[in-house]
CSV table of C-alpha atoms and ligand atoms in Angstrom, one decimal:
chain,number,residue,atom,x,y,z
A,828,MET,CA,15.6,-27.6,-25.9
A,829,ASN,CA,11.8,-27.7,-26.5
A,830,VAL,CA,11.7,-28.3,-30.2
A,831,VAL,CA,8.5,-27.6,-32.2
A,832,ILE,CA,8.1,-28.8,-35.8
A,833,GLY,CA,5.6,-27.4,-38.2
A,834,VAL,CA,4.5,-29.8,-40.8
A,835,GLY,CA,2.5,-29.4,-44.1
A,836,LEU,CA,1.8,-32.5,-46.1
A,837,ARG,CA,-0.3,-33.8,-49.0
A,838,SER,CA,-2.8,-36.6,-48.4
A,839,GLY,CA,-1.1,-40.0,-48.7
A,840,THR,CA,2.5,-38.7,-48.0
A,841,PRO,CA,4.6,-41.8,-47.1
A,842,TYR,CA,5.8,-42.0,-43.5
A,843,THR,CA,9.4,-42.7,-44.8
A,844,GLU,CA,9.4,-39.5,-46.7
A,845,LEU,CA,8.2,-37.5,-43.7
A,846,ILE,CA,10.6,-39.0,-41.1
A,847,GLU,CA,13.5,-38.6,-43.5
A,848,LEU,CA,12.6,-34.8,-43.9
A,849,VAL,CA,12.5,-34.5,-40.1
A,850,ARG,CA,15.8,-36.3,-39.5
A,851,ARG,CA,17.6,-34.2,-42.1
A,852,HIS,CA,16.7,-30.9,-40.4
A,853,CYS,CA,16.0,-31.6,-36.8
A,854,SER,CA,18.1,-33.2,-34.2
A,855,GLY,CA,16.7,-32.2,-30.7
A,856,ASP,CA,13.8,-33.7,-28.7
A,857,VAL,CA,10.6,-32.8,-30.6
A,858,ARG,CA,8.0,-31.8,-28.0
A,859,VAL,CA,5.3,-30.5,-30.3
A,860,ILE,CA,4.2,-31.2,-33.9
A,861,ALA,CA,2.0,-28.5,-35.3
A,862,THR,CA,0.0,-28.6,-38.4
A,863,ARG,CA,-3.2,-27.4,-40.2
A,864,THR,CA,-6.6,-28.6,-38.8
A,865,GLY,CA,-7.7,-31.6,-40.8
A,866,ARG,CA,-4.3,-33.0,-41.3
A,867,GLU,CA,-4.3,-34.8,-38.0
A,868,SER,CA,-5.9,-37.9,-39.6
A,869,GLU,CA,-3.0,-38.4,-42.1
A,870,PRO,CA,-1.4,-41.8,-41.2
A,871,ALA,CA,2.1,-40.5,-41.8
A,872,LEU,CA,1.6,-37.7,-39.3
A,873,GLN,CA,0.0,-39.9,-36.8
A,874,GLN,CA,2.9,-42.3,-37.0
A,875,LEU,CA,5.3,-39.4,-36.6
A,876,VAL,CA,3.5,-38.2,-33.5
A,877,ASP,CA,3.7,-41.7,-32.0
A,878,GLU,CA,7.3,-42.3,-33.0
A,879,LEU,CA,8.6,-39.0,-31.5
A,880,GLY,CA,6.3,-39.1,-28.5
A,881,ALA,CA,5.3,-35.5,-29.2
A,882,ASP,CA,2.1,-33.5,-28.6
A,883,LEU,CA,0.1,-32.7,-31.7
A,884,ARG,CA,-1.4,-29.2,-32.1
A,885,THR,CA,-3.6,-28.1,-35.0
A,886,PHE,CA,-4.5,-24.6,-36.2
A,887,SER,CA,-7.2,-23.5,-38.5
A,888,ALA,CA,-6.3,-21.8,-41.8
A,889,ALA,CA,-7.4,-18.5,-40.4
A,890,GLU,CA,-5.1,-18.9,-37.4
A,891,LEU,CA,-2.2,-19.8,-39.6
A,892,ALA,CA,-3.0,-16.9,-42.0
A,893,GLY,CA,-2.7,-14.6,-38.9
A,894,CYS,CA,1.0,-15.5,-38.5
A,895,GLU,CA,3.5,-13.4,-40.5
A,896,THR,CA,6.1,-15.9,-42.0
A,897,PRO,CA,9.4,-15.5,-43.9
A,898,THR,CA,8.4,-17.7,-46.8
A,899,PRO,CA,4.7,-17.1,-47.7
A,900,SER,CA,3.5,-18.7,-51.0
A,901,ASP,CA,0.5,-17.9,-53.2
A,902,ARG,CA,0.3,-21.5,-54.3
A,903,VAL,CA,0.0,-22.7,-50.6
A,904,LEU,CA,-2.6,-19.9,-50.1
A,905,HIS,CA,-4.6,-21.2,-53.0
A,906,LEU,CA,-4.4,-24.8,-51.8
A,907,THR,CA,-4.8,-24.4,-48.0
A,908,GLY,CA,-6.3,-21.0,-47.4
A,909,SER,CA,-3.2,-19.6,-45.6
A,910,PRO,CA,0.0,-18.5,-47.3
A,911,SER,CA,2.1,-20.8,-45.1
A,912,VAL,CA,1.5,-24.0,-43.2
A,913,ALA,CA,4.8,-25.3,-41.7
A,914,GLU,CA,6.3,-22.0,-40.7
A,915,ALA,CA,3.0,-20.5,-39.5
A,916,ALA,CA,2.2,-23.6,-37.5
A,917,VAL,CA,5.5,-23.2,-35.6
A,918,LEU,CA,4.8,-19.6,-34.9
A,919,ALA,CA,1.2,-20.3,-33.9
A,920,THR,CA,2.4,-22.4,-31.0
A,921,GLY,CA,4.3,-19.4,-29.6
A,922,ALA,CA,7.6,-20.8,-30.7
A,923,HIS,CA,10.5,-18.9,-32.1
A,924,LEU,CA,11.4,-20.0,-35.7
A,925,LEU,CA,14.9,-21.6,-36.0
A,926,ILE,CA,14.8,-23.2,-39.5
A,927,PRO,CA,12.4,-21.8,-42.2
A,928,LYS,CA,10.5,-24.0,-44.6
A,929,GLN,CA,12.2,-27.1,-45.9
A,930,GLN,CA,10.6,-29.3,-48.6
A,931,SER,CA,10.4,-32.9,-49.8
A,932,PRO,CA,8.2,-33.9,-52.8
A,933,ASN,CA,5.0,-34.1,-50.7
A,934,ALA,CA,5.7,-32.4,-47.4
A,935,THR,CA,7.1,-29.2,-45.8
A,936,LEU,CA,8.8,-28.8,-42.5
A,937,ALA,CA,9.8,-25.8,-40.3
A,938,VAL,CA,11.6,-26.0,-36.9
A,939,GLY,CA,11.2,-23.8,-33.9
A,940,ARG,CA,12.0,-23.6,-30.2
A,941,LEU,CA,9.6,-23.0,-27.4
A,942,PRO,CA,10.7,-21.3,-24.2
A,943,ALA,CA,10.7,-23.5,-21.1
A,944,PRO,CA,7.1,-23.9,-20.0
A,945,GLY,CA,5.5,-22.0,-17.1
A,946,TYR,CA,2.8,-23.5,-14.9
A,947,PRO,CA,-0.8,-24.0,-16.1
A,948,ALA,CA,-3.1,-21.1,-15.6
A,949,ASP,CA,-4.9,-22.4,-12.5
A,950,GLU,CA,-1.5,-23.0,-10.7
A,951,ARG,CA,-0.2,-19.6,-11.7
A,952,GLU,CA,-3.4,-18.2,-10.2
A,953,VAL,CA,-2.6,-19.8,-6.9
A,954,VAL,CA,0.9,-18.3,-6.8
A,955,GLN,CA,-0.6,-14.8,-7.5
A,956,ARG,CA,-3.2,-15.4,-4.8
A,957,VAL,CA,-0.8,-16.4,-2.1
A,958,ILE,CA,1.3,-13.3,-2.9
A,959,ALA,CA,-1.8,-11.0,-2.9
A,960,GLU,CA,-3.3,-12.6,0.3
A,961,ARG,CA,-0.1,-12.7,2.3
A,962,ARG,CA,-0.6,-10.3,5.2
A,963,ASP,CA,1.4,-8.8,8.0
A,964,VAL,CA,-0.7,-9.9,10.9
A,965,ARG,CA,-0.6,-8.4,14.4
A,966,ARG,CA,-4.1,-9.2,15.7
A,967,GLY,CA,-6.2,-12.2,16.2
A,968,PHE,CA,-3.5,-14.8,17.0
A,969,LEU,CA,-4.9,-18.0,18.5
A,970,ASP,CA,-3.4,-19.8,21.5
A,971,VAL,CA,-2.9,-22.9,19.4
A,972,PRO,CA,0.6,-24.4,19.1
A,973,VAL,CA,2.2,-24.7,15.7
A,974,ALA,CA,3.1,-28.4,15.1
A,975,ASP,CA,6.6,-29.2,13.7
A,976,ALA,CA,4.8,-31.1,10.9
A,977,VAL,CA,3.4,-27.7,9.8
A,978,LEU,CA,6.4,-25.5,10.7
A,979,MET,CA,9.1,-27.6,9.1
A,980,PRO,CA,7.9,-27.3,5.5
A,981,VAL,CA,7.6,-23.6,6.0
A,982,LEU,CA,11.2,-23.3,7.3
A,983,GLU,CA,12.3,-25.5,4.4
A,984,ALA,CA,10.7,-23.0,2.0
A,985,ALA,CA,12.6,-20.2,3.7
A,986,HIS,CA,15.8,-22.3,3.5
A,987,ARG,CA,15.3,-22.8,-0.2
A,988,ALA,CA,15.6,-19.0,-0.8
A,989,PRO,CA,18.2,-17.8,-3.3
A,990,SER,CA,21.4,-16.5,-1.7
A,991,VAL,CA,24.5,-14.7,-2.9
A,992,GLY,CA,27.0,-17.4,-4.0
A,993,LEU,CA,24.7,-19.9,-2.3
A,994,SER,CA,26.1,-18.7,1.0
A,995,GLN,CA,22.7,-19.3,2.8
A,996,PRO,CA,23.6,-16.8,5.4
A,997,TRP,CA,20.4,-17.2,7.5
A,998,ASP,CA,19.6,-19.0,10.7
A,999,PHE,CA,16.2,-19.3,12.4
A,1000,LEU,CA,16.0,-18.9,16.2
A,1001,LEU,CA,12.7,-20.3,17.4
A,1002,ILE,CA,11.4,-18.7,20.6
A,1003,ARG,CA,8.4,-20.0,22.5
A,1004,ASP,CA,9.6,-19.1,26.0
A,1005,ALA,CA,7.2,-16.5,27.6
A,1006,GLY,CA,10.1,-15.0,29.6
A,1007,THR,CA,12.2,-14.3,26.6
A,1008,ARG,CA,9.2,-13.0,24.7
A,1009,ARG,CA,8.4,-10.7,27.6
A,1010,LYS,CA,11.9,-9.1,27.4
A,1011,VAL,CA,11.7,-8.7,23.7
A,1012,HIS,CA,8.2,-7.2,24.1
A,1013,ASP,CA,9.6,-4.6,26.6
A,1014,LEU,CA,12.2,-3.5,24.0
A,1015,ALA,CA,9.4,-3.1,21.4
A,1016,VAL,CA,7.3,-1.0,23.7
A,1017,ALA,CA,10.2,1.3,24.5
A,1018,GLN,CA,10.9,1.8,20.8
A,1019,ARG,CA,7.2,2.4,20.2
A,1020,ASP,CA,7.4,5.3,22.6
A,1021,VAL,CA,10.5,6.7,20.9
A,1022,PHE,CA,8.7,6.6,17.5
A,1023,ALA,CA,5.6,8.2,19.0
A,1024,VAL,CA,7.5,11.1,20.4
A,1025,SER,CA,9.0,11.8,16.9
A,1026,LEU,CA,5.5,12.3,15.4
A,1027,PRO,CA,3.4,15.4,14.9
A,1028,ASP,CA,0.4,15.5,17.2
A,1029,ASP,CA,-2.3,14.3,14.8
A,1030,ARG,CA,-0.1,11.6,13.4
A,1031,ARG,CA,0.7,10.5,16.9
A,1032,ALA,CA,-3.0,10.2,17.7
A,1033,ALA,CA,-3.4,7.9,14.7
A,1034,PHE,CA,-0.4,5.9,15.7
A,1035,ASP,CA,-1.8,5.3,19.2
A,1036,GLY,CA,-4.6,3.3,17.6
A,1037,LEU,CA,-2.2,1.0,15.7
A,1038,LYS,CA,-0.9,-2.4,16.9
A,1039,VAL,CA,2.7,-2.9,15.7
A,1040,GLU,CA,3.6,-6.3,17.2
A,1041,ALA,CA,2.1,-9.5,18.5
A,1042,ILE,CA,5.2,-10.8,20.4
A,1043,LEU,CA,3.2,-12.0,23.4
A,1044,ASP,CA,0.0,-13.0,21.5
A,1045,ALA,CA,1.7,-15.3,19.0
A,1046,PRO,CA,2.8,-18.6,20.4
A,1047,LEU,CA,5.9,-18.7,18.3
A,1048,ASN,CA,8.5,-16.0,17.6
A,1049,ILE,CA,11.3,-16.5,15.1
A,1050,ALA,CA,14.4,-14.3,15.0
A,1051,VAL,CA,16.0,-14.6,11.5
A,1052,THR,CA,19.7,-13.8,11.6
A,1053,CYS,CA,22.3,-13.3,9.0
A,1054,ASP,CA,26.0,-14.3,9.2
A,1055,PRO,CA,27.5,-11.7,6.8
A,1056,GLY,CA,30.8,-13.5,6.5
A,1057,ARG,CA,29.4,-17.0,6.0
A,1058,GLY,CA,31.4,-19.0,3.4
A,1059,GLY,CA,34.6,-16.9,3.7
A,1060,ARG,CA,36.5,-14.9,1.2
A,1061,HIS,CA,35.4,-16.4,-2.1
A,1062,VAL,CA,31.6,-16.3,-2.0
A,1063,LEU,CA,30.6,-15.7,-5.6
A,1064,GLY,CA,28.9,-12.3,-6.2
A,1065,ARG,CA,29.4,-10.8,-2.7
A,1066,HIS,CA,32.8,-9.2,-3.0
A,1067,ALA,CA,31.6,-6.0,-4.8
A,1068,ASP,CA,28.4,-5.6,-2.7
A,1069,PRO,CA,28.4,-7.0,0.9
A,1070,ARG,CA,24.7,-6.0,1.2
A,1071,THR,CA,23.8,-8.9,-1.0
A,1072,THR,CA,24.2,-11.2,2.0
A,1073,ARG,CA,21.4,-9.3,3.9
A,1074,PHE,CA,19.2,-9.3,0.8
A,1075,SER,CA,19.5,-13.1,0.8
A,1076,ALA,CA,18.3,-13.4,4.4
A,1077,ALA,CA,15.4,-11.0,3.7
A,1078,ILE,CA,14.3,-13.2,0.8
A,1079,ALA,CA,14.3,-16.2,3.0
A,1080,ILE,CA,11.9,-14.3,5.2
A,1081,GLN,CA,9.6,-13.6,2.2
A,1082,ASN,CA,9.7,-17.3,1.3
A,1083,PHE,CA,8.7,-18.1,4.9
A,1084,TRP,CA,5.9,-15.6,4.9
A,1085,LEU,CA,4.4,-16.9,1.7
A,1086,ALA,CA,4.7,-20.6,2.7
A,1087,ALA,CA,3.2,-19.8,6.1
A,1088,ARG,CA,0.2,-18.0,4.5
A,1089,ALA,CA,-0.4,-21.1,2.4
A,1090,GLU,CA,-0.5,-23.2,5.6
A,1091,GLY,CA,-2.9,-20.7,7.3
A,1092,LEU,CA,-0.2,-19.3,9.6
A,1093,GLY,CA,-0.2,-15.6,10.3
A,1094,VAL,CA,3.2,-13.8,10.4
A,1095,GLY,CA,3.9,-10.3,11.7
A,1096,TRP,CA,7.3,-8.7,11.2
A,1097,VAL,CA,8.4,-6.5,14.1
A,1098,SER,CA,11.3,-4.0,13.6
A,1099,PHE,CA,10.8,-1.8,16.7
A,1100,PHE,CA,14.2,-2.8,18.1
A,1101,GLU,CA,17.6,-1.2,18.5
A,1102,PRO,CA,19.8,-3.9,16.9
A,1103,GLY,CA,22.3,-4.1,19.9
A,1104,GLU,CA,19.5,-4.3,22.5
A,1105,ILE,CA,17.6,-7.2,20.8
A,1106,ALA,CA,20.9,-9.0,20.1
A,1107,ALA,CA,21.7,-8.8,23.8
A,1108,VAL,CA,18.3,-10.1,24.9
A,1109,LEU,CA,18.4,-13.0,22.4
A,1110,GLY,CA,22.1,-13.7,23.3
A,1111,LEU,CA,23.1,-13.6,19.7
A,1112,PRO,CA,26.8,-14.2,19.0
A,1113,ALA,CA,28.5,-10.9,18.0
A,1114,HIS,CA,29.2,-11.9,14.4
A,1115,LEU,CA,25.4,-12.3,13.6
A,1116,GLU,CA,22.9,-9.6,12.6
A,1117,LEU,CA,19.2,-9.8,13.2
A,1118,ILE,CA,17.4,-9.3,9.9
A,1119,GLY,CA,13.8,-9.9,11.0
A,1120,TYR,CA,11.8,-10.8,14.1
A,1121,LEU,CA,8.6,-12.7,13.3
A,1122,CYS,CA,5.5,-13.4,15.3
A,1123,VAL,CA,4.0,-16.6,14.0
A,1124,GLY,CA,0.8,-18.5,14.7
A,1125,TYR,CA,-2.7,-19.5,13.7
A,1126,VAL,CA,-5.0,-16.4,13.4
A,1127,ASP,CA,-8.7,-16.0,13.2
A,1128,GLU,CA,-8.6,-14.2,9.8
A,1129,PHE,CA,-6.3,-12.8,7.1
A,1130,ALA,CA,-7.4,-9.2,6.4
A,1131,PRO,CA,-8.2,-8.4,2.7
A,1132,ALA,CA,-5.8,-5.4,2.8
A,1133,PRO,CA,-2.8,-4.3,4.7
A,1134,GLU,CA,-3.6,-3.1,8.3
A,1135,LEU,CA,-1.9,0.2,7.6
A,1136,VAL,CA,-4.2,0.7,4.6
A,1137,ARG,CA,-7.3,-0.3,6.5
A,1138,SER,CA,-6.5,2.0,9.3
A,1139,GLY,CA,-5.9,5.0,7.0
A,1140,TRP,CA,-2.2,5.3,8.1
A,1141,ALA,CA,-0.8,4.8,4.6
A,1142,ARG,CA,-1.7,3.8,1.1
A,1143,ARG,CA,-0.2,1.6,-1.6
A,1144,ARG,CA,1.9,3.2,-4.4
A,1145,PRO,CA,0.6,2.6,-7.9
A,1146,VAL,CA,2.7,0.1,-9.7
A,1147,SER,CA,3.0,2.5,-12.7
A,1148,TRP,CA,5.0,4.9,-10.6
A,1149,ALA,CA,7.5,2.2,-9.9
A,1150,ILE,CA,8.2,1.1,-13.4
A,1151,HIS,CA,10.8,3.0,-15.5
A,1152,GLN,CA,11.7,2.2,-19.1
A,1153,GLU,CA,15.4,2.0,-19.9
A,1154,GLN,CA,16.3,5.1,-17.9
A,1155,TRP,CA,15.3,6.2,-14.4
A,1156,GLY,CA,12.4,8.6,-14.6
A,1157,HIS,CA,11.1,7.3,-18.0
A,1158,ARG,CA,7.7,6.0,-16.9
A,1159,ASP,CA,5.0,5.1,-19.4
A,1160,ALA,CA,3.1,8.2,-18.3
A,1161,SER,CA,5.3,11.2,-17.2
A,1162,ILE,CA,4.8,11.7,-13.5
A,1163,VAL,CA,4.4,15.4,-14.0
A,1164,THR,CA,1.8,15.1,-16.8
A,1165,ASP,CA,0.0,12.5,-14.8
A,1166,ALA,CA,0.0,14.7,-11.7
A,1167,LEU,CA,-1.3,17.7,-13.7
A,1168,SER,CA,-4.2,15.7,-15.0
A,1169,ALA,CA,-4.9,14.1,-11.7
A,1170,ALA,CA,-5.2,17.5,-10.1
A,1171,GLN,CA,-8.3,18.2,-12.3
A,1172,THR,CA,-10.3,15.5,-10.4
A,1173,ALA,CA,-8.4,15.3,-7.1
A,1174,VAL,CA,-10.6,14.8,-4.0
A,1175,PRO,CA,-9.6,17.0,-1.0
A,1176,ALA,CA,-7.5,14.9,1.4
A,1177,ALA,CA,-7.5,15.1,5.1
A,1178,GLY,CA,-4.2,14.5,6.8
A,1179,HIS,CA,-1.3,16.0,8.8
A,1180,ARG,CA,0.7,19.1,7.9
A,1181,ILE,CA,4.3,18.9,6.7
A,1182,GLN,CA,6.6,21.8,6.2
A,1183,VAL,CA,9.0,21.0,3.4
A,1184,LEU,CA,12.2,23.1,3.4
A,1185,VAL,CA,13.8,23.0,0.0
A,1186,GLY,CA,17.5,23.6,0.7
A,1187,GLY,CA,20.0,22.4,3.2
A,1188,GLU,CA,18.7,24.0,6.4
A,1189,THR,CA,18.8,21.2,8.9
A,1190,SER,CA,18.7,23.3,12.1
A,1191,ARG,CA,14.9,22.8,12.4
A,1192,LEU,CA,15.0,19.0,12.2
A,1193,ARG,CA,13.9,18.5,15.7
A,1194,GLU,CA,10.5,19.8,14.8
A,1195,PRO,CA,8.5,16.6,14.0
A,1196,ASP,CA,6.5,18.2,11.1
A,1197,VAL,CA,9.6,19.5,9.2
A,1198,LEU,CA,11.1,17.7,6.3
A,1199,VAL,CA,14.3,19.0,4.6
A,1200,VAL,CA,15.0,18.3,0.9
A,1201,ASP,CA,18.7,18.6,0.4
A,1202,LEU,CA,19.7,19.3,-3.3
A,1203,ARG,CA,23.4,19.5,-2.8
A,1204,ALA,CA,25.7,17.0,-4.5
A,1205,GLU,CA,27.3,15.8,-1.3
A,1206,GLN,CA,25.3,13.2,0.6
A,1207,PRO,CA,24.2,14.4,4.1
A,1208,PRO,CA,24.5,12.2,7.2
A,1209,PRO,CA,21.6,9.7,7.3
A,1210,ASP,CA,18.4,11.2,8.8
A,1211,PHE,CA,14.8,10.3,7.9
A,1212,GLY,CA,14.0,14.0,8.3
A,1213,VAL,CA,16.2,14.8,5.3
A,1214,LEU,CA,15.4,13.7,1.7
A,1215,TRP,CA,18.6,13.8,-0.3
A,1216,ARG,CA,17.7,14.7,-3.9
A,1217,PRO,CA,20.7,15.9,-5.9
A,1218,ALA,CA,18.7,16.7,-9.0
A,1219,ARG,CA,20.9,16.8,-12.2
A,1220,THR,CA,18.6,19.2,-14.1
A,1221,PRO,CA,15.7,21.5,-13.2
A,1222,GLU,CA,13.4,19.0,-15.0
A,1223,GLU,CA,14.5,16.3,-12.7
A,1224,ALA,CA,14.1,18.5,-9.7
A,1225,LEU,CA,10.5,19.2,-10.8
A,1226,GLU,CA,9.8,15.4,-11.1
A,1227,TYR,CA,11.4,14.9,-7.6
A,1228,GLY,CA,9.1,17.5,-6.2
A,1229,VAL,CA,6.0,15.8,-7.7
A,1230,GLU,CA,7.1,12.4,-6.5
A,1231,ILE,CA,8.0,13.7,-2.9
A,1232,ALA,CA,4.5,15.3,-2.6
A,1233,ARG,CA,2.7,12.2,-3.9
A,1234,ASP,CA,4.7,9.9,-1.6
A,1235,LEU,CA,4.0,12.1,1.4
A,1236,ALA,CA,0.3,12.0,0.5
A,1237,LEU,CA,0.5,8.1,0.5
A,1238,GLN,CA,1.8,8.5,4.1
A,1239,ASN,CA,-1.3,10.6,4.9
A,1240,ALA,CA,0.0,14.2,4.6
A,1241,GLY,CA,-2.9,16.6,4.1
A,1242,HIS,CA,-1.3,20.0,3.9
A,1243,LEU,CA,2.2,21.0,2.6
A,1244,VAL,CA,3.9,24.2,3.5
A,1245,VAL,CA,6.6,24.7,1.0
A,1246,GLN,CA,9.5,26.9,1.8
A,1247,VAL,CA,12.6,27.5,-0.5
A,1248,ALA,CA,15.3,27.9,2.0
A,1249,GLU,CA,18.2,28.3,-0.5
A,1250,ARG,CA,17.2,29.8,-3.8
A,1251,SER,CA,18.4,28.2,-7.0
A,1252,GLU,CA,16.8,27.2,-10.3
A,1253,HIS,CA,16.7,23.6,-9.1
A,1254,ALA,CA,15.1,24.5,-5.8
A,1255,GLU,CA,12.4,26.6,-7.5
A,1256,ALA,CA,11.7,23.7,-9.8
A,1257,LEU,CA,11.4,21.3,-7.0
A,1258,ALA,CA,9.1,23.6,-5.0
A,1259,ARG,CA,6.9,23.9,-8.1
A,1260,GLY,CA,6.9,20.1,-8.4
A,1261,LEU,CA,5.8,19.8,-4.7
A,1262,THR,CA,2.8,22.0,-5.4
A,1263,ILE,CA,1.9,20.1,-8.5
A,1264,GLY,CA,2.2,16.8,-6.7
A,1265,ALA,CA,0.2,18.1,-3.8
A,1266,SER,CA,-2.6,19.3,-6.0
A,1267,ALA,CA,-2.7,15.9,-7.7
A,1268,CYS,CA,-3.5,14.3,-4.4
A,1269,GLY,CA,-6.0,16.8,-3.1
A,1270,LEU,CA,-3.5,18.2,-0.6
A,1271,THR,CA,-3.8,21.8,0.3
A,1272,HIS,CA,-0.5,23.7,0.1
A,1273,SER,CA,0.9,27.1,0.9
A,1274,SER,CA,4.3,28.7,0.7
A,1275,ALA,CA,6.2,30.2,3.6
B,1154,LIG,C1,11.3,-5.0,7.0
B,1154,LIG,C2,9.9,-4.9,7.5
B,1154,LIG,C3,9.7,-4.5,8.8
B,1154,LIG,C4,8.4,-4.3,9.3
B,1154,LIG,N1,8.2,-3.9,10.6
B,1154,LIG,C5,7.0,-3.8,11.1
B,1154,LIG,C6,6.8,-3.5,12.5
B,1154,LIG,O1,7.7,-3.2,13.2
B,1154,LIG,N2,5.5,-3.4,12.9
B,1154,LIG,C7,4.4,-3.6,12.1
B,1154,LIG,O2,3.3,-3.5,12.6
B,1154,LIG,N3,4.6,-4.0,10.8
B,1154,LIG,C8,5.9,-4.1,10.3
B,1154,LIG,N4,6.0,-4.5,9.0
B,1154,LIG,C9,4.9,-4.9,8.2
B,1154,LIG,C10,4.4,-3.7,7.2
B,1154,LIG,O3,3.8,-2.7,7.9
B,1154,LIG,C11,3.5,-4.4,6.2
B,1154,LIG,O4,4.2,-5.3,5.5
B,1154,LIG,C12,2.9,-3.3,5.3
B,1154,LIG,O5,2.1,-2.5,5.9
B,1154,LIG,C13,2.1,-4.0,4.2
B,1154,LIG,O6,1.2,-4.9,4.7
B,1154,LIG,P1,1.1,-6.4,4.3
B,1154,LIG,O7,2.4,-7.0,4.6
B,1154,LIG,O8,-0.1,-6.9,5.0
B,1154,LIG,O9,0.8,-6.4,2.8
B,1154,LIG,C14,7.3,-4.7,8.5
B,1154,LIG,C15,7.5,-5.1,7.2
B,1154,LIG,C16,8.8,-5.3,6.7
B,1154,LIG,C17,9.0,-5.8,5.3
């Protein structure tokens, strides 16, 4: 425990009195002794600091007066300029007060506890920087081998990832062989074509200009696998949710990605694979799953923003949309109110057309620009052309509509055609939300 003591004392307080007061009320390891500025020259306090090996922190009377304490005193205010010294000094360090003011003839003492410390500001800044400057890289790989001395610490960082029940379900298959990479590349090219065919024409034209992998360009490829059964029956925390084992392997990849960025290594994650096909090419044992396929190597630059943002393919979602207070949907600013005010100043957006069918009509799903919003309670079969939004109230349906439109705008939609395929109060509310969300993002919209 990180104990903080706050001390108030008169000039000339004997050390024996002070240490006796401390011993009577405080048993843990004292890390910090806090007091009023000017008292640091008191011999008893100096001896206490030396004896306990603690840091001394001092606060001005004004700083102490700014702390609200349980035992303020007019007499102390008159003598020192703040209504409390010992308690206020504890609180001024940021500690939580455990024992309020205790007294001896010449001194006062309060005891508090500090949370475990974080890192100093400059080190915290580095962590934030690595996170912000990590990039998915597909261009500019250099034909420079990655030495084991550089790679091993990065793999160790991956291997230090948290995992459900400490099951450590990942393995790292390092692939440098050009022949294997060629076969993997062929799979990715085929899936690229499958995806391209699924796109509306203008979206497909934009996709043609994107690079989605660097399998042959990067000198090192790494397949990160997951053994979902690793550790047997009694892995702690996995029994109720088997997905946790895949989450663990994904976190290992994130650790890898960040540590690689710090080493100046670019990493590009490729997922343009049908799982069975890539497993066969890599010769994976049947019990393993591929979680991520990474292209790794030195690069000529790390772009300042995601490639998909820079190319105009998609945009980042504001963090405020992602934070809910206590209950899902309770954001600091209501998404509907926020959208209504954003609509006042929205800049017209250029982008592709999407026809949103509110209701369960799935027969038109083969058309690339059709998106069905299914409001029924029963979950439909998985299909990215269907958004399942079983709204519990019309208000929730309205919010879903706003959110769907805004998320489609982030994926570069420019015009929404809204059609209510099955009329109901919820469907009408959702359709209204779609038009509000569209207006907020400068999307044109019409109804069919
Ligand atoms: C699970 C996963 C799969 C991804 N698959 C691909 C992919 O197949 N091709 C690609 O170009 N980028 C892929 N990415 C990278 C994302 O496009 C990228 O992370 C996103 O655009 C944000 O950019 P940033 O990572 O540079 O911040 C993938 C990312 C993740 C997390």
